[in-house]
Amino acid sequence: NLRALNRSDTASSGQVVTATSATAMDFQAAVSGKILQVVTVKQDAVVSVSGDSNWNSFSGTTVAITPTAAGSKIFVTGCICQAQLNDSSVRIGRTIDGGSVAACDLVGSQIGSNRPRATSGGNQFRETSESMQSSVSGVDTPTYDITEELTYMWQGFYTSGTMYTNREATDSDGTGDCTGVTTLTVMEIAA
């Protein structure tokens, strides 16, 4: 019965309308931990980035979310299927309202001055016919204004050569060569 909602006061940020009885409603604090929205992307095409000792974004792996409440946390989960030789890493990059790309909270600690802060990767001497999956799952806590858009993407760091997603590095379309899928999902979680 929404007729009881004819009120002169207004809600504060983070409040929701709650039925307090069969005939009355009131503004109350939202319960934390609830999922407020979900945005996801699936990239099954082969995408590559050149290794130039910089973080480069894989096209088609980007999701954008505009939080609906102040102080929300962003739960990030995804998996990237990648192929390269050694000295390569992947991470989840983030921009706030179109600003410069930086690592989200889901990267390793800074140790030394040369190691890239990554979600996954390392110095793995593997055959070029192999691919591997790297996954991420955790909470990012960016500082943002309520109207700002948060954009997340998979990025690759490679010293030289080419990194690929969703196929093996020396793909020959043989029965032993596989294809994969890369996903990225972000969820706004009420604070």
mmCIF file of C-alpha atoms in Angstrom:
data_model
loop_
_atom_site.group_PDB
_atom_site.id
_atom_site.type_symbol
_atom_site.label_atom_id
_atom_site.label_comp_id
_atom_site.label_asym_id
_atom_site.label_seq_id
_atom_site.Cartn_x
_atom_site.Cartn_y
_atom_site.Cartn_z
ATOM 1 C CA ASN A 1 0.000 0.000 0.000
ATOM 2 C CA LEU A 2 2.051 2.921 -1.302
ATOM 3 C CA ARG A 3 -0.590 5.541 -0.310
ATOM 4 C CA ALA A 4 1.010 5.732 3.142
ATOM 5 C CA LEU A 5 4.197 7.006 1.523
ATOM 6 C CA ASN A 6 2.800 10.520 1.093
ATOM 7 C CA ARG A 7 5.478 12.092 3.324
ATOM 8 C CA SER A 8 6.953 15.549 3.525
ATOM 9 C CA ASP A 9 10.424 14.477 4.685
ATOM 10 C CA THR A 10 13.122 13.050 2.405
ATOM 11 C CA ALA A 11 15.456 10.112 2.604
ATOM 12 C CA SER A 12 19.151 10.470 3.382
ATOM 13 C CA SER A 13 21.914 8.909 1.307
ATOM 14 C CA GLY A 14 22.069 5.150 1.861
ATOM 15 C CA GLN A 15 18.482 4.808 3.100
ATOM 16 C CA VAL A 16 15.760 2.629 1.638
ATOM 17 C CA VAL A 17 11.975 2.655 1.893
ATOM 18 C CA THR A 18 10.859 -0.091 4.273
ATOM 19 C CA ALA A 19 7.384 -1.298 5.179
ATOM 20 C CA THR A 20 7.070 -0.883 8.946
ATOM 21 C CA SER A 21 3.544 -2.328 9.127
ATOM 22 C CA ALA A 22 0.728 -3.335 6.805
ATOM 23 C CA THR A 23 -0.240 0.313 6.282
ATOM 24 C CA ALA A 24 2.923 2.351 6.939
ATOM 25 C CA MET A 25 6.359 2.868 5.422
ATOM 26 C CA ASP A 26 9.440 4.703 6.605
ATOM 27 C CA PHE A 27 12.974 5.565 5.519
ATOM 28 C CA GLN A 28 15.545 3.292 7.140
ATOM 29 C CA ALA A 29 19.241 2.596 6.757
ATOM 30 C CA ALA A 30 20.047 0.095 4.037
ATOM 31 C CA VAL A 31 21.460 -3.208 5.203
ATOM 32 C CA SER A 32 25.112 -3.568 4.262
ATOM 33 C CA GLY A 33 26.438 -6.411 2.157
ATOM 34 C CA LYS A 34 23.576 -6.492 -0.337
ATOM 35 C CA ILE A 35 24.332 -6.573 -4.054
ATOM 36 C CA LEU A 36 23.041 -3.343 -5.587
ATOM 37 C CA GLN A 37 24.032 -3.965 -9.220
ATOM 38 C CA VAL A 38 26.042 -6.355 -11.404
ATOM 39 C CA VAL A 39 27.904 -5.632 -14.663
ATOM 40 C CA THR A 40 29.705 -8.359 -16.616
ATOM 41 C CA VAL A 41 31.568 -8.950 -19.868
ATOM 42 C CA LYS A 42 32.579 -12.145 -21.669
ATOM 43 C CA GLN A 43 35.280 -12.016 -24.351
ATOM 44 C CA ASP A 44 35.755 -15.198 -26.359
ATOM 45 C CA ALA A 45 37.625 -13.607 -29.283
ATOM 46 C CA VAL A 46 41.396 -13.769 -29.539
ATOM 47 C CA VAL A 47 42.883 -10.468 -28.354
ATOM 48 C CA SER A 48 46.547 -9.542 -28.195
ATOM 49 C CA VAL A 49 48.715 -6.828 -26.653
ATOM 50 C CA SER A 50 52.303 -6.035 -27.555
ATOM 51 C CA GLY A 51 54.967 -6.429 -24.932
ATOM 52 C CA ASP A 52 56.560 -3.034 -24.350
ATOM 53 C CA SER A 53 57.131 -3.170 -20.571
ATOM 54 C CA ASN A 54 53.903 -1.212 -19.972
ATOM 55 C CA TRP A 55 50.454 -2.229 -18.784
ATOM 56 C CA ASN A 56 48.214 -2.535 -21.863
ATOM 57 C CA SER A 57 44.467 -3.226 -21.814
ATOM 58 C CA PHE A 58 42.978 -6.212 -23.621
ATOM 59 C CA SER A 59 40.112 -4.934 -25.794
ATOM 60 C CA GLY A 60 36.664 -6.306 -25.097
ATOM 61 C CA THR A 61 37.413 -6.990 -21.420
ATOM 62 C CA THR A 62 36.154 -3.704 -19.982
ATOM 63 C CA VAL A 63 33.175 -3.151 -17.667
ATOM 64 C CA ALA A 64 31.885 0.154 -16.284
ATOM 65 C CA ILE A 65 29.763 0.712 -13.198
ATOM 66 C CA THR A 66 28.455 3.887 -11.561
ATOM 67 C CA PRO A 67 27.864 3.254 -7.857
ATOM 68 C CA THR A 68 24.388 4.159 -6.621
ATOM 69 C CA ALA A 69 25.376 4.749 -3.003
ATOM 70 C CA ALA A 70 28.223 6.521 -1.249
ATOM 71 C CA GLY A 71 30.821 4.213 0.267
ATOM 72 C CA SER A 72 29.838 1.102 -1.684
ATOM 73 C CA LYS A 73 32.493 -1.525 -2.214
ATOM 74 C CA ILE A 74 33.083 -3.146 -5.584
ATOM 75 C CA PHE A 75 33.404 -6.934 -5.713
ATOM 76 C CA VAL A 76 35.542 -7.966 -8.708
ATOM 77 C CA THR A 77 35.681 -11.476 -10.114
ATOM 78 C CA GLY A 78 36.883 -12.847 -13.414
ATOM 79 C CA CYS A 79 39.151 -15.187 -15.304
ATOM 80 C CA ILE A 80 41.553 -14.575 -18.179
ATOM 81 C CA CYS A 81 42.838 -17.294 -20.489
ATOM 82 C CA GLN A 82 46.265 -16.166 -21.726
ATOM 83 C CA ALA A 83 49.349 -17.331 -23.576
ATOM 84 C CA GLN A 84 52.890 -15.974 -23.587
ATOM 85 C CA LEU A 85 56.376 -17.126 -22.690
ATOM 86 C CA ASN A 86 58.025 -15.632 -19.612
ATOM 87 C CA ASP A 87 58.328 -12.297 -17.796
ATOM 88 C CA SER A 88 54.645 -11.463 -18.208
ATOM 89 C CA SER A 89 51.856 -10.545 -15.804
ATOM 90 C CA VAL A 90 48.157 -9.666 -15.772
ATOM 91 C CA ARG A 91 46.168 -7.376 -13.501
ATOM 92 C CA ILE A 92 42.820 -5.659 -13.160
ATOM 93 C CA GLY A 93 43.178 -1.984 -14.035
ATOM 94 C CA ARG A 94 40.718 0.692 -12.931
ATOM 95 C CA THR A 95 39.847 4.235 -13.952
ATOM 96 C CA ILE A 96 37.657 6.652 -12.023
ATOM 97 C CA ASP A 97 35.486 8.856 -14.240
ATOM 98 C CA GLY A 98 37.751 8.495 -17.260
ATOM 99 C CA GLY A 99 40.980 9.329 -15.424
ATOM 100 C CA SER A 100 44.284 7.530 -15.841
ATOM 101 C CA VAL A 101 44.431 3.755 -15.455
ATOM 102 C CA ALA A 102 45.802 2.415 -12.179
ATOM 103 C CA ALA A 103 45.785 -1.006 -10.557
ATOM 104 C CA CYS A 104 42.731 -1.824 -8.468
ATOM 105 C CA ASP A 105 43.264 -3.153 -4.939
ATOM 106 C CA LEU A 106 43.652 -6.758 -6.176
ATOM 107 C CA VAL A 107 47.397 -6.735 -6.900
ATOM 108 C CA GLY A 108 50.478 -7.813 -5.025
ATOM 109 C CA SER A 109 52.466 -5.611 -2.647
ATOM 110 C CA GLN A 110 55.324 -3.479 -3.915
ATOM 111 C CA ILE A 111 58.572 -5.361 -3.311
ATOM 112 C CA GLY A 112 61.698 -3.849 -4.789
ATOM 113 C CA SER A 113 61.550 -1.298 -7.577
ATOM 114 C CA ASN A 114 61.361 -3.474 -10.706
ATOM 115 C CA ARG A 115 58.589 -5.979 -10.037
ATOM 116 C CA PRO A 116 55.220 -5.056 -11.538
ATOM 117 C CA ARG A 117 52.340 -5.170 -9.033
ATOM 118 C CA ALA A 118 50.190 -7.846 -10.646
ATOM 119 C CA THR A 119 47.153 -10.017 -10.044
ATOM 120 C CA SER A 120 48.916 -13.022 -11.602
ATOM 121 C CA GLY A 121 51.921 -13.911 -13.703
ATOM 122 C CA GLY A 122 55.608 -14.257 -13.280
ATOM 123 C CA ASN A 123 58.671 -15.789 -14.798
ATOM 124 C CA GLN A 124 57.236 -19.055 -16.048
ATOM 125 C CA PHE A 125 59.226 -20.852 -18.735
ATOM 126 C CA ARG A 126 56.447 -22.651 -20.588
ATOM 127 C CA GLU A 127 56.033 -24.029 -24.032
ATOM 128 C CA THR A 128 54.504 -21.571 -26.507
ATOM 129 C CA SER A 129 51.824 -24.133 -27.245
ATOM 130 C CA GLU A 130 50.443 -23.811 -23.708
ATOM 131 C CA SER A 131 47.925 -21.397 -22.265
ATOM 132 C CA MET A 132 46.968 -20.749 -18.659
ATOM 133 C CA GLN A 133 44.086 -19.277 -16.731
ATOM 134 C CA SER A 134 44.457 -16.536 -14.160
ATOM 135 C CA SER A 135 41.532 -15.688 -11.939
ATOM 136 C CA VAL A 136 40.704 -12.875 -9.562
ATOM 137 C CA SER A 137 38.097 -12.564 -6.841
ATOM 138 C CA GLY A 138 37.994 -9.882 -4.179
ATOM 139 C CA VAL A 139 36.863 -6.450 -3.018
ATOM 140 C CA ASP A 140 38.086 -3.152 -4.438
ATOM 141 C CA THR A 141 37.531 -0.062 -2.272
ATOM 142 C CA PRO A 142 38.057 2.960 -4.517
ATOM 143 C CA THR A 143 37.466 6.537 -3.376
ATOM 144 C CA TYR A 144 34.846 8.087 -5.669
ATOM 145 C CA ASP A 145 32.062 10.647 -5.844
ATOM 146 C CA ILE A 146 28.531 9.287 -6.219
ATOM 147 C CA THR A 147 28.229 10.384 -9.878
ATOM 148 C CA GLU A 148 31.599 9.003 -11.028
ATOM 149 C CA GLU A 149 31.897 5.968 -13.275
ATOM 150 C CA LEU A 150 34.344 3.209 -12.327
ATOM 151 C CA THR A 151 35.802 1.262 -15.258
ATOM 152 C CA TYR A 152 37.616 -2.052 -14.818
ATOM 153 C CA MET A 153 39.616 -4.004 -17.390
ATOM 154 C CA TRP A 154 42.089 -6.869 -17.793
ATOM 155 C CA GLN A 155 45.596 -5.642 -18.597
ATOM 156 C CA GLY A 156 48.788 -7.403 -19.631
ATOM 157 C CA PHE A 157 52.428 -6.559 -18.918
ATOM 158 C CA TYR A 158 55.072 -8.185 -21.082
ATOM 159 C CA THR A 159 58.700 -7.270 -21.653
ATOM 160 C CA SER A 160 58.692 -8.186 -25.357
ATOM 161 C CA GLY A 161 56.731 -10.191 -27.904
ATOM 162 C CA THR A 162 52.956 -10.584 -27.853
ATOM 163 C CA MET A 163 50.475 -11.740 -25.215
ATOM 164 C CA TYR A 164 47.275 -13.442 -26.389
ATOM 165 C CA THR A 165 43.961 -14.184 -24.765
ATOM 166 C CA ASN A 166 41.751 -17.178 -25.447
ATOM 167 C CA ARG A 167 44.270 -19.172 -27.508
ATOM 168 C CA GLU A 168 47.720 -20.675 -27.321
ATOM 169 C CA ALA A 169 50.652 -18.525 -28.457
ATOM 170 C CA THR A 170 51.570 -20.757 -31.409
ATOM 171 C CA ASP A 171 48.012 -21.639 -32.380
ATOM 172 C CA SER A 172 47.932 -23.796 -35.511
ATOM 173 C CA ASP A 173 44.234 -24.718 -35.500
ATOM 174 C CA GLY A 174 45.162 -28.297 -34.651
ATOM 175 C CA THR A 175 43.067 -30.662 -32.571
ATOM 176 C CA GLY A 176 45.512 -30.216 -29.701
ATOM 177 C CA ASP A 177 45.174 -26.413 -29.717
ATOM 178 C CA CYS A 178 42.420 -25.047 -27.489
ATOM 179 C CA THR A 179 40.508 -21.806 -27.263
ATOM 180 C CA GLY A 180 39.292 -20.212 -24.058
ATOM 181 C CA VAL A 181 37.159 -17.439 -22.656
ATOM 182 C CA THR A 182 37.927 -14.330 -20.618
ATOM 183 C CA THR A 183 35.382 -12.855 -18.203
ATOM 184 C CA LEU A 184 35.154 -9.896 -15.859
ATOM 185 C CA THR A 185 32.280 -9.129 -13.486
ATOM 186 C CA VAL A 186 31.929 -6.245 -11.036
ATOM 187 C CA MET A 187 29.233 -5.935 -8.373
ATOM 188 C CA GLU A 188 28.311 -2.938 -6.259
ATOM 189 C CA ILE A 189 28.032 -4.055 -2.632
ATOM 190 C CA ALA A 190 26.219 -1.850 -0.084
ATOM 191 C CA ALA A 191 28.547 -0.557 2.630
#
